[in-house]
Coordinates of C-alpha atoms in Angstrom, one line a residue:
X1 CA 0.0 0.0 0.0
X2 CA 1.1 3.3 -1.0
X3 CA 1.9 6.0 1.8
X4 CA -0.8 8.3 0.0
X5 CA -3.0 5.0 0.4
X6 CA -2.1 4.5 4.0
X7 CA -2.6 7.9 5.0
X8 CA -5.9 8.4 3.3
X9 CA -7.2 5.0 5.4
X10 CA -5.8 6.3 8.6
X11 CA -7.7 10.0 7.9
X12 CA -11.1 7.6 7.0
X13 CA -10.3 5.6 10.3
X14 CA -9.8 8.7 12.6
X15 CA -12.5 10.4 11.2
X16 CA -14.8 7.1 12.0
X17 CA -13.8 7.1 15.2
X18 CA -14.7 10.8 15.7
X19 CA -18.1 10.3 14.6
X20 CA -18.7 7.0 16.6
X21 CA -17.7 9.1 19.8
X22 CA -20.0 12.0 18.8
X23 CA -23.0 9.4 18.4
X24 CA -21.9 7.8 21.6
X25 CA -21.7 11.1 23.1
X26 CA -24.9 12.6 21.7
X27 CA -26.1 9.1 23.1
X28 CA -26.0 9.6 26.4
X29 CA -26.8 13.0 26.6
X30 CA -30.1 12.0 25.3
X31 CA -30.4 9.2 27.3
X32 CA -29.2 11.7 30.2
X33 CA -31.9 14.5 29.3
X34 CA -34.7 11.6 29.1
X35 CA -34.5 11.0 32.7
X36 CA -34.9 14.9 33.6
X37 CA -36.5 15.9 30.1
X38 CA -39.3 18.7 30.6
X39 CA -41.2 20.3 27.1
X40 CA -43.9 23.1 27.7
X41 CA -45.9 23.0 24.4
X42 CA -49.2 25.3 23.4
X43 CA -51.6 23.7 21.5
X44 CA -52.2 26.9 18.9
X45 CA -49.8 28.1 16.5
X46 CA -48.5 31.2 16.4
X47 CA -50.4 34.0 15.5
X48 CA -53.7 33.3 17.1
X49 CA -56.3 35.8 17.2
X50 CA -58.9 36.4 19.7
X51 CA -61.7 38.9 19.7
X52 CA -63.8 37.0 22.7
X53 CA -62.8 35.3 25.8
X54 CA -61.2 32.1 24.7
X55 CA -59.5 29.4 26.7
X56 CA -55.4 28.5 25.9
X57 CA -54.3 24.9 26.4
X58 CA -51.4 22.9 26.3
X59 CA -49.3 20.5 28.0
X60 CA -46.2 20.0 30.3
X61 CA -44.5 16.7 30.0
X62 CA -42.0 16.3 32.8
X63 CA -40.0 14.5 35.4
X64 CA -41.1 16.9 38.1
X65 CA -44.2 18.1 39.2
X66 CA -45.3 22.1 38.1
X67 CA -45.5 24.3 41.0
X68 CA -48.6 26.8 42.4
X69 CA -46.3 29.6 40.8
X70 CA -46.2 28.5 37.7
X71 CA -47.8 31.8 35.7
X72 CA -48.7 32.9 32.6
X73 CA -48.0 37.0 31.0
X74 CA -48.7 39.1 27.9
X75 CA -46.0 41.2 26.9
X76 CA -46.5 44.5 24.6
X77 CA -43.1 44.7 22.0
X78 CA -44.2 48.4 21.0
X79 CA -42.3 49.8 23.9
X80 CA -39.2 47.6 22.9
X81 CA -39.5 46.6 26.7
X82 CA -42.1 43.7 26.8
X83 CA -43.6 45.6 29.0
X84 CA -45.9 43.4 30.7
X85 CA -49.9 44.3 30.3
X86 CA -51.7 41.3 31.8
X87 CA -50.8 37.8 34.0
X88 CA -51.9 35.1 36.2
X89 CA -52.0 31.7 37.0
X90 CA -52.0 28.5 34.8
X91 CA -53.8 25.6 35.8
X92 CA -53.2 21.9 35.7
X93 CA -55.2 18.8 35.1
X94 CA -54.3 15.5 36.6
X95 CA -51.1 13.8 35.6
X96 CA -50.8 10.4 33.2
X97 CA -48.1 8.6 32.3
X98 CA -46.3 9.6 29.2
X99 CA -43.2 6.8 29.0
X100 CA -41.1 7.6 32.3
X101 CA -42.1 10.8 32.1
X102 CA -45.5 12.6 33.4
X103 CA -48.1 14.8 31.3
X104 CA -50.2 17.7 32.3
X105 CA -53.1 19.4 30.2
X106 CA -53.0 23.0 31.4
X107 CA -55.5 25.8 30.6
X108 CA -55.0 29.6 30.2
X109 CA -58.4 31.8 30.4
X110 CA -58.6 34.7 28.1
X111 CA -60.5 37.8 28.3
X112 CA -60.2 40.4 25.3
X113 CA -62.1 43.1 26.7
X114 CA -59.7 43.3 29.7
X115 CA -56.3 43.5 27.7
X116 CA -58.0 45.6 25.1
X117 CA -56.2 45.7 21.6
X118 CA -52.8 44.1 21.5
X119 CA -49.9 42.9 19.2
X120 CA -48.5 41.0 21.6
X121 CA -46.7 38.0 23.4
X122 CA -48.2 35.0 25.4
X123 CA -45.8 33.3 27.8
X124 CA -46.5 30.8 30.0
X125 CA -44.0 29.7 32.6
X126 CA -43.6 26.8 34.9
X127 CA -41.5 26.8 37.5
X128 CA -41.0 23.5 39.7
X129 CA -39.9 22.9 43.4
X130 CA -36.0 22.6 42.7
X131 CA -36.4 26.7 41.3
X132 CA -35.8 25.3 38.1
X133 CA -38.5 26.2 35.2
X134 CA -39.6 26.2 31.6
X135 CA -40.7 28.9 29.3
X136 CA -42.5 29.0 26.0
X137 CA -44.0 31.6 23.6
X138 CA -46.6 32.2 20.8
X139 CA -47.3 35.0 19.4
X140 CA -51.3 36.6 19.9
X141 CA -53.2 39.7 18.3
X142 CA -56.1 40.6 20.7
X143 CA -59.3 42.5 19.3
X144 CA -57.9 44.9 16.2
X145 CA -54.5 45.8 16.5
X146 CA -52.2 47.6 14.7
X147 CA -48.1 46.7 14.9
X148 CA -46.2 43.7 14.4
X149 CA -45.1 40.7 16.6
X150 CA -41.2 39.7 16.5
X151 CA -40.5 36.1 18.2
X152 CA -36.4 35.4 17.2
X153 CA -35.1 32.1 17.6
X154 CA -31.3 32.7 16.3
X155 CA -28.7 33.6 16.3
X156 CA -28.2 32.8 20.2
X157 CA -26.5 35.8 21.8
X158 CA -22.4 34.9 22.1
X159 CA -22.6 31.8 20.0
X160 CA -19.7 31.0 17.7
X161 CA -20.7 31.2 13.8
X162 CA -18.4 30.5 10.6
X163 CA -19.1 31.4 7.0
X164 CA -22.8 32.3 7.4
X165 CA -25.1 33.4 10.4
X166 CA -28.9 32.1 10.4
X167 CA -31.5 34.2 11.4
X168 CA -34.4 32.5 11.9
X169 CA -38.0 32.7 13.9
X170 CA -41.2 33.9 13.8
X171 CA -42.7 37.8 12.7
X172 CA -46.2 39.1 11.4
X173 CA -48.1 42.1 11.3
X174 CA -51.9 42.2 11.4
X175 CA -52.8 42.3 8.2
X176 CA -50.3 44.9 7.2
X177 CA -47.5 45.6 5.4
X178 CA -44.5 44.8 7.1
X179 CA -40.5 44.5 5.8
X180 CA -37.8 42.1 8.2
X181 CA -34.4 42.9 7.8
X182 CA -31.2 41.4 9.4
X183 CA -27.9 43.2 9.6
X184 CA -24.1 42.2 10.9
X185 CA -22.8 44.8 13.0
X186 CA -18.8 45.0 13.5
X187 CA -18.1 45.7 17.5
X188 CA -14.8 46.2 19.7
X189 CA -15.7 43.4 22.4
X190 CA -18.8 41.6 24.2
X191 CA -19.5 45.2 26.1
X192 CA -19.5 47.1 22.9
X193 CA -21.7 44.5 20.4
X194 CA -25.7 46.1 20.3
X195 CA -24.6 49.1 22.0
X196 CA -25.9 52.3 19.7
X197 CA -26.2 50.0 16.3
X198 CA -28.7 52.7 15.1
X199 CA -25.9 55.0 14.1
X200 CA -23.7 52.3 12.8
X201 CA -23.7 51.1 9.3
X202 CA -24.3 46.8 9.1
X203 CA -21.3 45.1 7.7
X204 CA -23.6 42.9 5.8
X205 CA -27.6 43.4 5.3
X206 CA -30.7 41.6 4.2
X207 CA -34.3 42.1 3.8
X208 CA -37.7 39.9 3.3
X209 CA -41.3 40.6 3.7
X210 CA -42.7 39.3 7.0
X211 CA -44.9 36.6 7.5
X212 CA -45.2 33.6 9.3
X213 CA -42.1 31.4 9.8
X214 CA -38.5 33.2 8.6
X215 CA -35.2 31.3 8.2
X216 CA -32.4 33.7 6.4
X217 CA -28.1 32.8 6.1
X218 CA -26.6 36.2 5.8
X219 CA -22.8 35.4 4.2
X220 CA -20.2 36.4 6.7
X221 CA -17.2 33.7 5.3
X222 CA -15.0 36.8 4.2
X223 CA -15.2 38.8 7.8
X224 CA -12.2 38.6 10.3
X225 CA -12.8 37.1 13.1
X226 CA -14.0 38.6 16.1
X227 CA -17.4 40.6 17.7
X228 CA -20.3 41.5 16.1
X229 CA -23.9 42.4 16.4
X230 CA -26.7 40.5 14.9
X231 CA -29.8 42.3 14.5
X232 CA -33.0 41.3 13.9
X233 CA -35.5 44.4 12.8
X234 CA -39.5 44.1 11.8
X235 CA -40.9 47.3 10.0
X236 CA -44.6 47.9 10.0
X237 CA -45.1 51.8 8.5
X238 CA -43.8 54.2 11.1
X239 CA -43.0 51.2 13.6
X240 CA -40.5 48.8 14.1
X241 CA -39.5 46.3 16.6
X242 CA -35.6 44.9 16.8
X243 CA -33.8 42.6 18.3
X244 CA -30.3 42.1 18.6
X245 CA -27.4 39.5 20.1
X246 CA -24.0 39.3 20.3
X247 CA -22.1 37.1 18.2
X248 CA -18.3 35.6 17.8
X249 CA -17.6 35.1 14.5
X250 CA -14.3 32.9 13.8
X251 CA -13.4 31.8 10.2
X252 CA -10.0 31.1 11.2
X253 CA -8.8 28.2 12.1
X254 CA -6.8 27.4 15.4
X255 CA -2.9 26.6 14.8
X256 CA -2.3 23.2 16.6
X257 CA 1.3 22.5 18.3
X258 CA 2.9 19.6 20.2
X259 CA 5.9 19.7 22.4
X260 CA 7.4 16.8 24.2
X261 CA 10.0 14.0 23.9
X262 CA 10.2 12.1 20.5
X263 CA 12.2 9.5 22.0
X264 CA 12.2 7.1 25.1
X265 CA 13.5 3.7 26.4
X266 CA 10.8 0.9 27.2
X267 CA 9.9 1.0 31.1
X268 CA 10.8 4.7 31.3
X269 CA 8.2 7.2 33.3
X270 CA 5.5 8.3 31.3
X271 CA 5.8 10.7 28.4
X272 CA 4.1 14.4 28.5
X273 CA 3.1 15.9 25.5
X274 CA 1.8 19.7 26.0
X275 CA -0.7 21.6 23.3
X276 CA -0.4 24.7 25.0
X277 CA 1.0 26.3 22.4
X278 CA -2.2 26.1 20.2
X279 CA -3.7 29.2 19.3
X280 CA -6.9 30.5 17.4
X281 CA -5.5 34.0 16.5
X282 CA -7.8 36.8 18.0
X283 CA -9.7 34.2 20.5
X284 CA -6.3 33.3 22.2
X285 CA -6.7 29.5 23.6
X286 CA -9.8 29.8 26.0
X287 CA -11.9 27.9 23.8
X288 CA -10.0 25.5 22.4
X289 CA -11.0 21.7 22.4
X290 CA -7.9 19.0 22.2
X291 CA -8.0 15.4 21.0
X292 CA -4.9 13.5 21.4
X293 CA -5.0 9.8 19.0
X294 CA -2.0 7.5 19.5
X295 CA -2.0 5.1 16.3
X296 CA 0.9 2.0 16.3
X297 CA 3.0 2.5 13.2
X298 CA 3.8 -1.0 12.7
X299 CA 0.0 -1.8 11.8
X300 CA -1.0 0.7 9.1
X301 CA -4.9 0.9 9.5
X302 CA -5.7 -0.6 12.7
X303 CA -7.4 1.1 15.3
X304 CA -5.9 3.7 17.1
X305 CA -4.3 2.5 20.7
X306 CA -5.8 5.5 22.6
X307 CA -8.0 8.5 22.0
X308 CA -8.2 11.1 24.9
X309 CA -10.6 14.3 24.1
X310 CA -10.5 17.9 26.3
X311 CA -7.5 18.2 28.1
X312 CA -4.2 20.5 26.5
X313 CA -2.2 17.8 27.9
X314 CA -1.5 14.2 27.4
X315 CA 0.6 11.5 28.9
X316 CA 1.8 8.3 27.4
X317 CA 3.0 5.4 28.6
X318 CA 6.1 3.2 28.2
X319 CA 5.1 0.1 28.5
X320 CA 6.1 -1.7 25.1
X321 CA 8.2 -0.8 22.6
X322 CA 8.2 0.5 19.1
X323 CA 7.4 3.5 16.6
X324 CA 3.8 5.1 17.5
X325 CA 2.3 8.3 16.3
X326 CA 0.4 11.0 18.2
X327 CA -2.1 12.6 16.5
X328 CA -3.0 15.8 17.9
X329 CA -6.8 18.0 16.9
X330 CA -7.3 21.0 18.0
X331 CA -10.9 22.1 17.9
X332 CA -11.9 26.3 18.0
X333 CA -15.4 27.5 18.9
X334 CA -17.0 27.2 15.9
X335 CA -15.9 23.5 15.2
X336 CA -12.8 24.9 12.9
X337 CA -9.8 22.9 13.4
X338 CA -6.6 21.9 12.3
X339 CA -4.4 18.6 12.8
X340 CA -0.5 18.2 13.9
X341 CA 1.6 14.9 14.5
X342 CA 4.9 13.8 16.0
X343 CA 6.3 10.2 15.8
X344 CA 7.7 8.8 19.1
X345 CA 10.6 5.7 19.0
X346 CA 10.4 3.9 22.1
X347 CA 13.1 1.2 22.3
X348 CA 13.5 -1.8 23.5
X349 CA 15.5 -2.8 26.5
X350 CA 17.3 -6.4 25.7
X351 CA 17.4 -8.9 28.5
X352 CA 20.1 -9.2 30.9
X353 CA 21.1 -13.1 31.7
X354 CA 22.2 -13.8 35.1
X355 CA 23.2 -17.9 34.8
X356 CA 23.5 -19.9 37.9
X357 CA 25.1 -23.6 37.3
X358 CA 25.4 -25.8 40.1
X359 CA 25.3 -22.8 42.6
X360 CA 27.9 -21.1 40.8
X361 CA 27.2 -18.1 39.1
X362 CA 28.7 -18.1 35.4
X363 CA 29.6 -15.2 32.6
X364 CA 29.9 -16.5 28.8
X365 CA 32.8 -18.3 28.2
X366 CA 33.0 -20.1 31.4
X367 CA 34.4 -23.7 32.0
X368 CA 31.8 -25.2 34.7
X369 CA 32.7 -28.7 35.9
X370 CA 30.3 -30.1 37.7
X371 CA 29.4 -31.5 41.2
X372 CA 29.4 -35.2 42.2
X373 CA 25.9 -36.5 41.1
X374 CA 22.9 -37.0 38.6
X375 CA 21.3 -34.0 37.9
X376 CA 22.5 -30.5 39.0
X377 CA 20.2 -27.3 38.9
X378 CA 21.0 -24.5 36.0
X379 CA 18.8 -21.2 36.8
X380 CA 18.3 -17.9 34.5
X381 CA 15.2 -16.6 36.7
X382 CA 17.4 -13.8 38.2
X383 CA 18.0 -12.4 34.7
X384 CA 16.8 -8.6 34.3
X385 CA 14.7 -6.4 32.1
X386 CA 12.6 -3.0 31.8
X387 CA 10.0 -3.4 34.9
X388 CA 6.5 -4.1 32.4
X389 CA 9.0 -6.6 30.3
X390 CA 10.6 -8.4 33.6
X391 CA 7.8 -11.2 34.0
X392 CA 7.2 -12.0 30.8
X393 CA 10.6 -13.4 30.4
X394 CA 11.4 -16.3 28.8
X395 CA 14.4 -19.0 28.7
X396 CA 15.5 -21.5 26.0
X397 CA 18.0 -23.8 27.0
X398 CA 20.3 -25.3 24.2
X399 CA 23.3 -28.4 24.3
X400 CA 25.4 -27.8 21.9
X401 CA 23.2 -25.3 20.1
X402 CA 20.0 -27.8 19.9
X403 CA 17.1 -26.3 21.7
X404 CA 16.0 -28.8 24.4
X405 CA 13.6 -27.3 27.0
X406 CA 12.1 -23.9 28.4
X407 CA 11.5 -22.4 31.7
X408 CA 14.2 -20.4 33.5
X409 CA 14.6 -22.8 36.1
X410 CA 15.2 -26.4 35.5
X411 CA 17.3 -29.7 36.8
X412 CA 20.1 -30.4 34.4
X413 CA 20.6 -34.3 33.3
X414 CA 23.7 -35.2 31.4
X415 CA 22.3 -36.5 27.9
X416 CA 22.7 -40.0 27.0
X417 CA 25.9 -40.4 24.3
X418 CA 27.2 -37.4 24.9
X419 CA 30.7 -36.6 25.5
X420 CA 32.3 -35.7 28.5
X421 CA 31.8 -32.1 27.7
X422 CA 29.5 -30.1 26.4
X423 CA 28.2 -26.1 25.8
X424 CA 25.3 -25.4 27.8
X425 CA 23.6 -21.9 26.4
X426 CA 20.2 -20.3 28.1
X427 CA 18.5 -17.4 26.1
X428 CA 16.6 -15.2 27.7
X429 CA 13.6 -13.5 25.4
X430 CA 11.4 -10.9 26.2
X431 CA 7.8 -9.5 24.7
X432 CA 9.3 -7.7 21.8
X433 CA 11.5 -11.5 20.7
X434 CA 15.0 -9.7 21.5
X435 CA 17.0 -11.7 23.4
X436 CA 20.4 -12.1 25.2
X437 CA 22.7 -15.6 25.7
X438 CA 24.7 -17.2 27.8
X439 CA 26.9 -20.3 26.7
X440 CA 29.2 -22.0 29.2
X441 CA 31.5 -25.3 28.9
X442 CA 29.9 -28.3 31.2
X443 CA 32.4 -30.7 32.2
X444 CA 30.8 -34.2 33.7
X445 CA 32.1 -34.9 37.0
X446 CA 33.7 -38.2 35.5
X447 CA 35.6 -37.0 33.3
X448 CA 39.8 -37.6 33.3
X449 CA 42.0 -35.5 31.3
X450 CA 44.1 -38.4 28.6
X451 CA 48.2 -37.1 28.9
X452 CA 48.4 -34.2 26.0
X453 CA 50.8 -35.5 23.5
X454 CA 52.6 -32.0 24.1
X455 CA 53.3 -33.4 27.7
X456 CA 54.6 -37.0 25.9
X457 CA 56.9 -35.0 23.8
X458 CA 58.3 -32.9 26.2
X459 CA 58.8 -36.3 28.3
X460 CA 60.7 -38.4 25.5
X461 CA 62.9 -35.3 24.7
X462 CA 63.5 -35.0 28.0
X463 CA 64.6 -38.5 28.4
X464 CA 66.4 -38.5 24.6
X465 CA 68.2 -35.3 26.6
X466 CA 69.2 -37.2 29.7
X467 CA 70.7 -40.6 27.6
X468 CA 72.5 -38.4 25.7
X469 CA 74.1 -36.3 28.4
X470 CA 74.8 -39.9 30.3
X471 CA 76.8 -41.7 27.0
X472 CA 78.5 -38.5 26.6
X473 CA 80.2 -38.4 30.1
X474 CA 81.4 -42.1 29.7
X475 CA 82.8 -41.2 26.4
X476 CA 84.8 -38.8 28.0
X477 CA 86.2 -41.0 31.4
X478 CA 88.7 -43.3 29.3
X479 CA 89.8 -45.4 32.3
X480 CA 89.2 -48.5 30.8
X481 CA 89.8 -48.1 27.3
X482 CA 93.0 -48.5 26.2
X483 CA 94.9 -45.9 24.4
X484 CA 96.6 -46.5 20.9
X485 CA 100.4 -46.3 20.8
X486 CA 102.6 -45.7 17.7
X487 CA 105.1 -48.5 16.7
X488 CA 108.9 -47.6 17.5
X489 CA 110.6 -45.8 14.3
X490 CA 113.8 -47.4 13.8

């Protein structure tokens, strides 16, 4: 497989991964929200009229019961106050099982004549005994109004947005002619955004007629990133209702870094890799997200060893040995992101052998005769390793380089037709296959050394030496041998 190949699988892999632990995630938030779920629904839609006293229902579906206080308001948007113009109390029906939740029918008791003409907002509220509570709206016109209604759903004040910004939500007039318009407002900071937007021109603007249901994207993919205010505005004639929220607008993506050790020895402390680093330009590091993804090397498109999401940090272990890569996300605000990696060589520590033979203990090389007996004890358990390797160990023994058992203690018996001698070797393996040796000479305790034929030599020149050194000296005495005499010259 080509490295192009490989990478593109590993990308698909992480990128699987990602999305099983969002669905795993999203998973258990569901199932979190299930237990303690609570939906306040109306059973009008928006835009309701009413000329003459009319009853509002709807239900609560819960985990906890509604409380006494739980109330219900009309808010007039003319002001641009909601001021409020008329409340009091809903009320509840008996409970019923709705899955392992509860449901209540509530009511809400109009009168028209009291409120008087109105372009307004119904909310109903219920509040529960732990303080918490639950809000919901619908837009109502009461007898014959004049003005429009403005219910805005998004943007969310201060979320994050990229490349476009949705407005969406509900606006109407009654029976007039009314114009909805959205602008993007630059600002210095939080403080500044919706502050005096009136006098300010909109970065980028849009407009629609208003009715019913409104969903607009307003481009913002070329602006820098930073503040802005999104406005929301509804005119009807000579009146007009806005809204407006704070936004962070990031089309940048974060720069993602990883500092830390590239290299390590197997059974070392653990290794710590810092993102701190990362940056996402103007919004600094506050909001960063950080996933760390350790993948083994050595098996191209299996799955990853580790992932670890949120923390800047992340620490690694020693415990085996190899090449691994660290895979580092870093994830902005808005869900940009960008992706860094640093490959980490952990080696291998190679056994130690500590040989014991007979009670002696042996280096390579050494000449080992043995002890009076049958069988004598050879032991390689005290051999050493990195501490995660050290009892996983194991020993081969070998006679004269044939494997013949395993097990780092045994009892040695001398092998039938062997020789008097032989080379004893133990190697000791760990979890990675590297190994170390020992070989030793074993001499049997029977054994008798035959006269080297260098001694025999030495002897018979030696003797050769001495019965020539003895004939010489009686050559030399004379005191028997007679001595030749030269006749008499005449």
């Amino acid at each position: 497989m080509s490295y192009r190949a490989k990478n593109v699988a590993r990308q698909a892999l992480f990128l699987t991964l990602l999305m099983a632990l969002a669905l795993v995630s999203s998973a258990q938030t569901v199932a979190a929200d299930e237990e303690e779920a609570s939906f306040l629904g109306f059973d009008v839609e928006n835009g309701i009229r009413i000329s003459e006293p009319t009853i509002i229902s709807g239900s609560l579906v819960s985990s906890l019961e509604p409380t006494t206080e739980s109330s219900w308001s009309i808010f007039d948007q003319t002001s641009g106050e909601n001021l409020v113009i008329m409340s009091g109390i809903i009320s509840f029906g008996e409970p019923v099982n709705y899955g392992n939740l509860l449901k209540w029918n509530w009511e809400i008791s109009m009168e028209p004549d009291a409120i008087g003409d109105c372009s307004c907002v119904l909310q109903a509220t219920v509040s529960h005994a732990d303080e918490s509570s639950i809000s919901n709206q619908i837009a109502i016109f009461i007898g014959n109004p004049s003005g429009a209604i403005l219910l805005p759903q998004g943007p969310v004040g201060e979320s994050w947005v990229k490349d476009q910004v949705v407005f969406s939500g509900w606006s109407d007039s009654n029976d007039s002619s009314a114009i909805l318009s959205f602008s993007i407002i630059s600002a210095y900071s939080l403080v500044d955004s919706c502050q005096g937007i009136s006098d300010s021109s909109p970065d980028s603007m849009y407009s629609t007629n208003s009715s019913g249901p409104y969903s607009s994207a307003v481009d913002v993919s070329e602006f820098d990133d930073g503040w802005y205010s999104a406005r929301t505005m509804i005119v009807v004639e000579s009146e007009s209702l806005s809204y407006c929220v704070p936004i962070r607008i990031d089309n940048s993506p974060p720069e993602s870094i990883i500092s830390g050790a590239s290299e390590a020895q197997e059974g070392d402390s653990a290794l710590l890799f810092d993102a701190g680093s990362s940056d996402d330009g103007f919004w600094g590091k506050g909001d960063l997200y950080y996933i760390w993804t350790v993948l083994d090397k050595s098996r191209p498109g299996a799955a990853p060893i580790s992932i670890t999401q949120g923390e800047s940090t992340f620490s690694m272990d020693t415990h085996s040995s190899g090449e691994f890569e660290i895979l580092l996300r870093v994830v902005d605000g808005s869900g940009l992101h960008s992706t860094t990696s640093r490959t980490i060589n952990i080696a291998n520590v190679i056994p130690s052998v500590k040989l014991v033979v007979d009670g002696k203990s042996v280096t390579h090389g050494d000449s080992v005769r043995l002890s009076s007996g049958t069988s004598w004890d050879i032991d390689a358990s005290e051999s050493m390793d990195s501490t995660n390797d050290i009892n996983g160990l194991r020993c081969v023994w070998k006679i004269d380089n044939s494997p013949v058992n395993e097990g780092c203690e045994r009892s040695f018996t001398w092998p039938e037709n062997e020789s008097q001698k032989l080379i004893l070797t133990v190697e000791v393996i760990d979890d990675d296959d590297e190994y170390s040796f020992i070989s030793v000479e074993l001499v049997h305790p029977d054994y008798s050394e035959d006269l080297p034929l260098g001694l025999v030599v030495l002897v018979v020149s030696a003797a050769f030496l001495a019965s020539a050194i003895m004939f010489r000296r009686r050559s030399h005495s004379g005191g028997d041998i007679p001595k030749w005499q030269p006749e008499d010259q005449n």
